Amino acid sequence: GQSLEQPSEVTAVEGAIVQINCTYQTSGFYGLSWYQQHDGGAPTFLSYNALDGLEETGRFSSFLSRSDSYGYLLLQELQMKDSASYFCAVRGLGGGFKTIFGAGTRLFVKA
Amino acid sequence: EAQVTQNPRYLITVTGKKLTVTCSQNMNHEYMSWYRQDPGLGLRQIYYSMNVEVTDKGDVPEGYKVSRKEKRNFPLILESPSPNQTSLYFCASSQGTGGASYNSPLHFGNGTRLTVT
């Protein structure tokens, strides 16, 4: 079946770097996206990888390797406000427009 | 302000009583979609629409209906709600169709927390 696997929780300290992995068992998608969701809030878009390699957006970077069936989100210079859930997602499965999300990774940033 | 508006934010209902959750976007987006979010399961797509009068099933469409009569609106209809449809629901939209749609970010509404007793 089609699925995206993420660790359920990650803990890191303020100022550090953390990597959130997303491995997938699906094919035929057009790119990997990342979304952030704070408690009680709506998901917001962070980053998108259409091609293999690294995409950098400020403190956040995202990476995709189709040959290894995985991607990751890298958060640098962690801040307390980065404590949130992070979801990877793919769209365009099987040539259509279906979207699937991973179950999410809860990031705890400690002082 | 560009936004996706869902109503209501909270809804408590009883089994079998038909309900509609509305979703409206003011960004002229072609793509709209509905998700439910349950603990440990992430966001699961219910239905999506690529444009007016064009809808298709997501991963968990059973028990739900949608319609897309106007570009800006995409209501979610539960004809006969059941307790297993208790969840947090999100509507989202994005720009473009075809290849342009795949890398367009999804803009989410603030969510509707539905409880079916």
PDB file of C-alpha atoms in Angstrom:
ATOM      1  CA  GLY A   1       0.000   0.000   0.000  1.00  0.00           C
ATOM      2  CA  GLN A   2       0.896   3.645  -0.057  1.00  0.00           C
ATOM      3  CA  SER A   3       2.307   4.979   3.184  1.00  0.00           C
ATOM      4  CA  LEU A   4       4.668   7.529   4.664  1.00  0.00           C
ATOM      5  CA  GLU A   5       6.521   6.639   7.851  1.00  0.00           C
ATOM      6  CA  GLN A   6       7.763   9.204  10.359  1.00  0.00           C
ATOM      7  CA  PRO A   7       9.080   8.929  13.916  1.00  0.00           C
ATOM      8  CA  SER A   8       6.302   9.747  16.362  1.00  0.00           C
ATOM      9  CA  GLU A   9       8.378  12.023  18.608  1.00  0.00           C
ATOM     10  CA  VAL A  10      11.696  13.846  18.573  1.00  0.00           C
ATOM     11  CA  THR A  11      13.209  15.899  21.395  1.00  0.00           C
ATOM     12  CA  ALA A  12      16.004  18.440  20.993  1.00  0.00           C
ATOM     13  CA  VAL A  13      17.451  21.415  22.839  1.00  0.00           C
ATOM     14  CA  GLU A  14      17.161  25.042  21.905  1.00  0.00           C
ATOM     15  CA  GLY A  15      19.829  26.111  19.417  1.00  0.00           C
ATOM     16  CA  ALA A  16      20.495  22.591  18.182  1.00  0.00           C
ATOM     17  CA  ILE A  17      19.836  20.981  14.797  1.00  0.00           C
ATOM     18  CA  VAL A  18      17.223  18.263  14.370  1.00  0.00           C
ATOM     19  CA  GLN A  19      16.386  16.012  11.427  1.00  0.00           C
ATOM     20  CA  ILE A  20      12.918  14.514  10.948  1.00  0.00           C
ATOM     21  CA  ASN A  21      12.875  11.590   8.548  1.00  0.00           C
ATOM     22  CA  CYS A  22      10.100  10.456   6.241  1.00  0.00           C
ATOM     23  CA  THR A  23      10.337   7.110   4.495  1.00  0.00           C
ATOM     24  CA  TYR A  24       7.755   6.130   1.958  1.00  0.00           C
ATOM     25  CA  GLN A  25       6.384   3.046   0.319  1.00  0.00           C
ATOM     26  CA  THR A  26       4.680   4.578  -2.621  1.00  0.00           C
ATOM     27  CA  SER A  27       5.536   5.478  -6.162  1.00  0.00           C
ATOM     28  CA  GLY A  28       4.464   7.734  -8.952  1.00  0.00           C
ATOM     29  CA  PHE A  29       4.185  10.889  -6.896  1.00  0.00           C
ATOM     30  CA  TYR A  30       5.301  14.325  -7.945  1.00  0.00           C
ATOM     31  CA  GLY A  31       7.085  15.606  -4.883  1.00  0.00           C
ATOM     32  CA  LEU A  32       7.414  15.592  -1.108  1.00  0.00           C
ATOM     33  CA  SER A  33       6.010  18.408   1.011  1.00  0.00           C
ATOM     34  CA  TRP A  34       6.393  19.306   4.668  1.00  0.00           C
ATOM     35  CA  TYR A  35       3.847  20.973   6.926  1.00  0.00           C
ATOM     36  CA  GLN A  36       4.018  22.321  10.472  1.00  0.00           C
ATOM     37  CA  GLN A  37       1.107  22.230  12.906  1.00  0.00           C
ATOM     38  CA  HIS A  38       1.064  23.847  16.336  1.00  0.00           C
ATOM     39  CA  ASP A  39      -1.328  22.552  18.962  1.00  0.00           C
ATOM     40  CA  GLY A  40      -4.849  23.744  18.225  1.00  0.00           C
ATOM     41  CA  GLY A  41      -3.829  25.210  14.896  1.00  0.00           C
ATOM     42  CA  ALA A  42      -4.037  24.380  11.225  1.00  0.00           C
ATOM     43  CA  PRO A  43      -1.179  22.851   9.240  1.00  0.00           C
ATOM     44  CA  THR A  44       0.983  25.378   7.423  1.00  0.00           C
ATOM     45  CA  PHE A  45       3.254  24.715   4.459  1.00  0.00           C
ATOM     46  CA  LEU A  46       7.011  24.648   5.046  1.00  0.00           C
ATOM     47  CA  SER A  47       8.801  23.173   2.069  1.00  0.00           C
ATOM     48  CA  TYR A  48       8.517  21.139  -1.124  1.00  0.00           C
ATOM     49  CA  ASN A  49      10.952  18.892  -3.020  1.00  0.00           C
ATOM     50  CA  ALA A  50      10.067  18.062  -6.593  1.00  0.00           C
ATOM     51  CA  LEU A  51      13.552  16.813  -7.423  1.00  0.00           C
ATOM     52  CA  ASP A  52      16.183  14.914  -5.489  1.00  0.00           C
ATOM     53  CA  GLY A  53      18.424  17.071  -3.386  1.00  0.00           C
ATOM     54  CA  LEU A  54      18.276  19.768  -0.783  1.00  0.00           C
ATOM     55  CA  GLU A  55      15.910  22.747  -0.668  1.00  0.00           C
ATOM     56  CA  GLU A  56      16.736  25.494   1.805  1.00  0.00           C
ATOM     57  CA  THR A  57      14.288  28.018   3.227  1.00  0.00           C
ATOM     58  CA  GLY A  58      15.805  30.009   6.058  1.00  0.00           C
ATOM     59  CA  ARG A  59      16.325  27.795   9.118  1.00  0.00           C
ATOM     60  CA  PHE A  60      14.445  24.946   7.464  1.00  0.00           C
ATOM     61  CA  SER A  61      15.804  22.631   4.783  1.00  0.00           C
ATOM     62  CA  SER A  62      14.223  19.627   3.164  1.00  0.00           C
ATOM     63  CA  PHE A  63      15.811  16.756   1.282  1.00  0.00           C
ATOM     64  CA  LEU A  64      14.500  14.085  -1.062  1.00  0.00           C
ATOM     65  CA  SER A  65      16.120  10.911  -2.386  1.00  0.00           C
ATOM     66  CA  ARG A  66      13.800   8.942  -4.637  1.00  0.00           C
ATOM     67  CA  SER A  67      16.352   6.157  -5.091  1.00  0.00           C
ATOM     68  CA  ASP A  68      16.390   5.606  -1.311  1.00  0.00           C
ATOM     69  CA  SER A  69      12.652   6.268  -0.885  1.00  0.00           C
ATOM     70  CA  TYR A  70      13.124   8.815   1.827  1.00  0.00           C
ATOM     71  CA  GLY A  71      13.255  12.447   2.654  1.00  0.00           C
ATOM     72  CA  TYR A  72      13.905  14.586   5.686  1.00  0.00           C
ATOM     73  CA  LEU A  73      13.230  17.973   7.179  1.00  0.00           C
ATOM     74  CA  LEU A  74      16.170  19.697   8.831  1.00  0.00           C
ATOM     75  CA  LEU A  75      15.560  22.407  11.392  1.00  0.00           C
ATOM     76  CA  GLN A  76      18.544  24.514  12.429  1.00  0.00           C
ATOM     77  CA  GLU A  77      19.032  26.912  15.330  1.00  0.00           C
ATOM     78  CA  LEU A  78      16.028  25.441  17.076  1.00  0.00           C
ATOM     79  CA  GLN A  79      13.743  27.816  18.918  1.00  0.00           C
ATOM     80  CA  MET A  80      11.070  27.071  21.501  1.00  0.00           C
ATOM     81  CA  LYS A  81       8.423  28.137  18.995  1.00  0.00           C
ATOM     82  CA  ASP A  82       9.483  25.243  16.743  1.00  0.00           C
ATOM     83  CA  SER A  83       7.787  22.840  19.177  1.00  0.00           C
ATOM     84  CA  ALA A  84       5.013  21.493  16.974  1.00  0.00           C
ATOM     85  CA  SER A  85       4.020  18.521  14.860  1.00  0.00           C
ATOM     86  CA  TYR A  86       5.595  18.071  11.437  1.00  0.00           C
ATOM     87  CA  PHE A  87       4.011  16.139   8.592  1.00  0.00           C
ATOM     88  CA  CYS A  88       5.432  14.929   5.313  1.00  0.00           C
ATOM     89  CA  ALA A  89       3.005  14.575   2.408  1.00  0.00           C
ATOM     90  CA  VAL A  90       2.913  13.496  -1.204  1.00  0.00           C
ATOM     91  CA  ARG A  91       0.445  14.477  -3.915  1.00  0.00           C
ATOM     92  CA  GLY A  92      -0.134  13.208  -7.386  1.00  0.00           C
ATOM     93  CA  LEU A  93      -0.253   9.520  -6.634  1.00  0.00           C
ATOM     94  CA  GLY A  94      -0.916   7.330  -9.624  1.00  0.00           C
ATOM     95  CA  GLY A  95      -1.260  10.308 -11.933  1.00  0.00           C
ATOM     96  CA  GLY A  96      -4.198  11.716  -9.998  1.00  0.00           C
ATOM     97  CA  PHE A  97      -4.429  14.381  -7.339  1.00  0.00           C
ATOM     98  CA  LYS A  98      -4.818  12.276  -4.220  1.00  0.00           C
ATOM     99  CA  THR A  99      -2.730  13.471  -1.265  1.00  0.00           C
ATOM    100  CA  ILE A 100      -1.452  11.353   1.580  1.00  0.00           C
ATOM    101  CA  PHE A 101       0.222  12.509   4.795  1.00  0.00           C
ATOM    102  CA  GLY A 102       2.496  10.794   7.237  1.00  0.00           C
ATOM    103  CA  ALA A 103       1.202  10.345  10.789  1.00  0.00           C
ATOM    104  CA  GLY A 104       3.343  13.251  11.953  1.00  0.00           C
ATOM    105  CA  THR A 105       6.350  13.803  14.199  1.00  0.00           C
ATOM    106  CA  ARG A 106       5.906  15.667  17.440  1.00  0.00           C
ATOM    107  CA  LEU A 107       8.964  17.866  18.088  1.00  0.00           C
ATOM    108  CA  PHE A 108       9.689  18.963  21.640  1.00  0.00           C
ATOM    109  CA  VAL A 109      12.260  21.739  22.015  1.00  0.00           C
ATOM    110  CA  LYS A 110      13.760  22.020  25.501  1.00  0.00           C
ATOM    111  CA  ALA A 111      15.508  25.039  26.974  1.00  0.00           C
TER     112      ALA A 111
ATOM    113  CA  GLU B   1      -6.854  38.609   3.527  1.00  0.00           C
ATOM    114  CA  ALA B   2      -6.305  35.325   1.684  1.00  0.00           C
ATOM    115  CA  GLN B   3      -7.919  32.561   3.661  1.00  0.00           C
ATOM    116  CA  VAL B   4      -9.866  29.328   3.824  1.00  0.00           C
ATOM    117  CA  THR B   5     -12.911  29.630   6.058  1.00  0.00           C
ATOM    118  CA  GLN B   6     -14.606  26.653   7.639  1.00  0.00           C
ATOM    119  CA  ASN B   7     -17.809  26.672   9.644  1.00  0.00           C
ATOM    120  CA  PRO B   8     -18.659  25.746  12.277  1.00  0.00           C
ATOM    121  CA  ARG B   9     -15.505  25.463  14.428  1.00  0.00           C
ATOM    122  CA  TYR B  10     -17.199  23.092  16.845  1.00  0.00           C
ATOM    123  CA  LEU B  11     -20.180  20.830  16.271  1.00  0.00           C
ATOM    124  CA  ILE B  12     -21.828  18.276  18.531  1.00  0.00           C
ATOM    125  CA  THR B  13     -24.549  16.172  16.974  1.00  0.00           C
ATOM    126  CA  VAL B  14     -26.330  12.870  17.349  1.00  0.00           C
ATOM    127  CA  THR B  15     -26.074   9.724  15.267  1.00  0.00           C
ATOM    128  CA  GLY B  16     -28.036   9.906  12.044  1.00  0.00           C
ATOM    129  CA  LYS B  17     -28.695  13.635  11.958  1.00  0.00           C
ATOM    130  CA  LYS B  18     -27.507  15.029   8.623  1.00  0.00           C
ATOM    131  CA  LEU B  19     -24.994  17.829   8.796  1.00  0.00           C
ATOM    132  CA  THR B  20     -22.940  20.019   6.500  1.00  0.00           C
ATOM    133  CA  VAL B  21     -19.578  21.617   7.184  1.00  0.00           C
ATOM    134  CA  THR B  22     -18.946  24.562   4.918  1.00  0.00           C
ATOM    135  CA  CYS B  23     -15.638  25.562   3.360  1.00  0.00           C
ATOM    136  CA  SER B  24     -14.956  28.680   1.358  1.00  0.00           C
ATOM    137  CA  GLN B  25     -11.737  30.124  -0.085  1.00  0.00           C
ATOM    138  CA  ASN B  26     -11.106  33.591  -1.496  1.00  0.00           C
ATOM    139  CA  MET B  27      -7.907  32.842  -3.427  1.00  0.00           C
ATOM    140  CA  ASN B  28      -9.500  31.599  -6.665  1.00  0.00           C
ATOM    141  CA  HIS B  29      -7.900  28.209  -6.120  1.00  0.00           C
ATOM    142  CA  GLU B  30      -8.854  25.333  -8.388  1.00  0.00           C
ATOM    143  CA  TYR B  31      -7.915  22.506  -6.028  1.00  0.00           C
ATOM    144  CA  MET B  32      -9.883  21.951  -2.806  1.00  0.00           C
ATOM    145  CA  SER B  33      -9.876  19.003  -0.446  1.00  0.00           C
ATOM    146  CA  TRP B  34     -11.142  17.677   2.884  1.00  0.00           C
ATOM    147  CA  TYR B  35      -9.139  15.813   5.553  1.00  0.00           C
ATOM    148  CA  ARG B  36      -9.861  14.267   8.877  1.00  0.00           C
ATOM    149  CA  GLN B  37      -7.251  14.231  11.613  1.00  0.00           C
ATOM    150  CA  ASP B  38      -7.241  11.577  14.301  1.00  0.00           C
ATOM    151  CA  PRO B  39      -4.571  10.994  16.977  1.00  0.00           C
ATOM    152  CA  GLY B  40      -1.718   8.883  15.670  1.00  0.00           C
ATOM    153  CA  LEU B  41      -3.104   8.779  12.135  1.00  0.00           C
ATOM    154  CA  GLY B  42      -2.153  12.164  10.786  1.00  0.00           C
ATOM    155  CA  LEU B  43      -4.299  13.771   8.117  1.00  0.00           C
ATOM    156  CA  ARG B  44      -6.300  11.489   5.888  1.00  0.00           C
ATOM    157  CA  GLN B  45      -7.866  12.798   2.718  1.00  0.00           C
ATOM    158  CA  ILE B  46     -11.607  12.309   2.373  1.00  0.00           C
ATOM    159  CA  TYR B  47     -12.410  13.906  -0.987  1.00  0.00           C
ATOM    160  CA  TYR B  48     -10.777  16.361  -3.317  1.00  0.00           C
ATOM    161  CA  SER B  49     -11.877  18.532  -6.197  1.00  0.00           C
ATOM    162  CA  MET B  50      -9.771  19.719  -9.078  1.00  0.00           C
ATOM    163  CA  ASN B  51     -12.323  22.264 -10.263  1.00  0.00           C
ATOM    164  CA  VAL B  52     -16.036  23.033 -10.433  1.00  0.00           C
ATOM    165  CA  GLU B  53     -18.100  19.861 -10.837  1.00  0.00           C
ATOM    166  CA  VAL B  54     -14.958  17.680 -10.663  1.00  0.00           C
ATOM    167  CA  THR B  55     -14.572  15.650  -7.467  1.00  0.00           C
ATOM    168  CA  ASP B  56     -12.837  12.410  -6.569  1.00  0.00           C
ATOM    169  CA  LYS B  57     -12.356  10.139  -3.598  1.00  0.00           C
ATOM    170  CA  GLY B  58      -9.429  10.328  -1.250  1.00  0.00           C
ATOM    171  CA  ASP B  59      -8.379   7.568   1.108  1.00  0.00           C
ATOM    172  CA  VAL B  60     -11.372   7.595   3.486  1.00  0.00           C
ATOM    173  CA  PRO B  61     -14.509   8.680   1.550  1.00  0.00           C
ATOM    174  CA  GLU B  62     -17.024   6.280   3.125  1.00  0.00           C
ATOM    175  CA  GLY B  63     -19.847   8.088   4.911  1.00  0.00           C
ATOM    176  CA  TYR B  64     -19.107  11.480   3.326  1.00  0.00           C
ATOM    177  CA  LYS B  65     -20.334  13.443   0.334  1.00  0.00           C
ATOM    178  CA  VAL B  66     -19.031  16.611  -1.269  1.00  0.00           C
ATOM    179  CA  SER B  67     -20.102  18.975  -4.000  1.00  0.00           C
ATOM    180  CA  ARG B  68     -18.332  21.689  -5.969  1.00  0.00           C
ATOM    181  CA  LYS B  69     -20.951  23.869  -7.612  1.00  0.00           C
ATOM    182  CA  GLU B  70     -18.904  27.046  -7.303  1.00  0.00           C
ATOM    183  CA  LYS B  71     -15.163  27.493  -7.396  1.00  0.00           C
ATOM    184  CA  ARG B  72     -14.921  29.079  -3.963  1.00  0.00           C
ATOM    185  CA  ASN B  73     -17.094  26.594  -2.000  1.00  0.00           C
ATOM    186  CA  PHE B  74     -16.563  22.941  -1.165  1.00  0.00           C
ATOM    187  CA  PRO B  75     -18.994  21.711   1.514  1.00  0.00           C
ATOM    188  CA  LEU B  76     -18.598  18.389   3.297  1.00  0.00           C
ATOM    189  CA  ILE B  77     -21.844  16.518   3.906  1.00  0.00           C
ATOM    190  CA  LEU B  78     -22.442  13.735   6.391  1.00  0.00           C
ATOM    191  CA  GLU B  79     -25.810  12.233   5.476  1.00  0.00           C
ATOM    192  CA  SER B  80     -26.029   9.950   8.514  1.00  0.00           C
ATOM    193  CA  PRO B  81     -23.197  10.673  10.942  1.00  0.00           C
ATOM    194  CA  SER B  82     -21.906   7.915  13.181  1.00  0.00           C
ATOM    195  CA  PRO B  83     -19.673   8.062  16.281  1.00  0.00           C
ATOM    196  CA  ASN B  84     -16.650   6.839  14.273  1.00  0.00           C
ATOM    197  CA  GLN B  85     -16.831  10.103  12.350  1.00  0.00           C
ATOM    198  CA  THR B  86     -15.978  12.039  15.500  1.00  0.00           C
ATOM    199  CA  SER B  87     -12.806  13.818  14.446  1.00  0.00           C
ATOM    200  CA  LEU B  88     -11.088  17.084  13.597  1.00  0.00           C
ATOM    201  CA  TYR B  89     -11.802  18.082  10.012  1.00  0.00           C
ATOM    202  CA  PHE B  90      -9.762  20.385   7.798  1.00  0.00           C
ATOM    203  CA  CYS B  91     -10.529  21.901   4.450  1.00  0.00           C
ATOM    204  CA  ALA B  92      -7.631  22.991   2.262  1.00  0.00           C
ATOM    205  CA  SER B  93      -7.111  24.611  -1.113  1.00  0.00           C
ATOM    206  CA  SER B  94      -4.253  25.158  -3.509  1.00  0.00           C
ATOM    207  CA  GLN B  95      -3.608  26.879  -6.781  1.00  0.00           C
ATOM    208  CA  GLY B  96      -3.458  25.327 -10.191  1.00  0.00           C
ATOM    209  CA  THR B  97      -4.488  22.239 -12.011  1.00  0.00           C
ATOM    210  CA  GLY B  98      -2.446  19.692 -13.826  1.00  0.00           C
ATOM    211  CA  GLY B  99       1.273  19.846 -13.259  1.00  0.00           C
ATOM    212  CA  ALA B 100       1.111  23.216 -11.517  1.00  0.00           C
ATOM    213  CA  SER B 101      -1.033  21.773  -8.766  1.00  0.00           C
ATOM    214  CA  TYR B 102       1.465  19.257  -7.497  1.00  0.00           C
ATOM    215  CA  ASN B 103       3.897  21.710  -5.975  1.00  0.00           C
ATOM    216  CA  SER B 104       1.396  24.331  -4.883  1.00  0.00           C
ATOM    217  CA  PRO B 105       1.168  24.547  -1.108  1.00  0.00           C
ATOM    218  CA  LEU B 106      -2.077  23.600   0.577  1.00  0.00           C
ATOM    219  CA  HIS B 107      -3.758  26.409   2.511  1.00  0.00           C
ATOM    220  CA  PHE B 108      -5.763  25.031   5.410  1.00  0.00           C
ATOM    221  CA  GLY B 109      -8.827  26.310   7.197  1.00  0.00           C
ATOM    222  CA  ASN B 110      -8.864  26.486  10.990  1.00  0.00           C
ATOM    223  CA  GLY B 111     -10.601  23.166  11.387  1.00  0.00           C
ATOM    224  CA  THR B 112     -13.961  21.856  12.574  1.00  0.00           C
ATOM    225  CA  ARG B 113     -14.094  19.641  15.635  1.00  0.00           C
ATOM    226  CA  LEU B 114     -17.029  17.280  15.206  1.00  0.00           C
ATOM    227  CA  THR B 115     -18.429  15.072  17.945  1.00  0.00           C
ATOM    228  CA  VAL B 116     -21.108  12.502  17.099  1.00  0.00           C
ATOM    229  CA  THR B 117     -22.856  10.917  20.077  1.00  0.00           C
TER     230      THR B 117
END
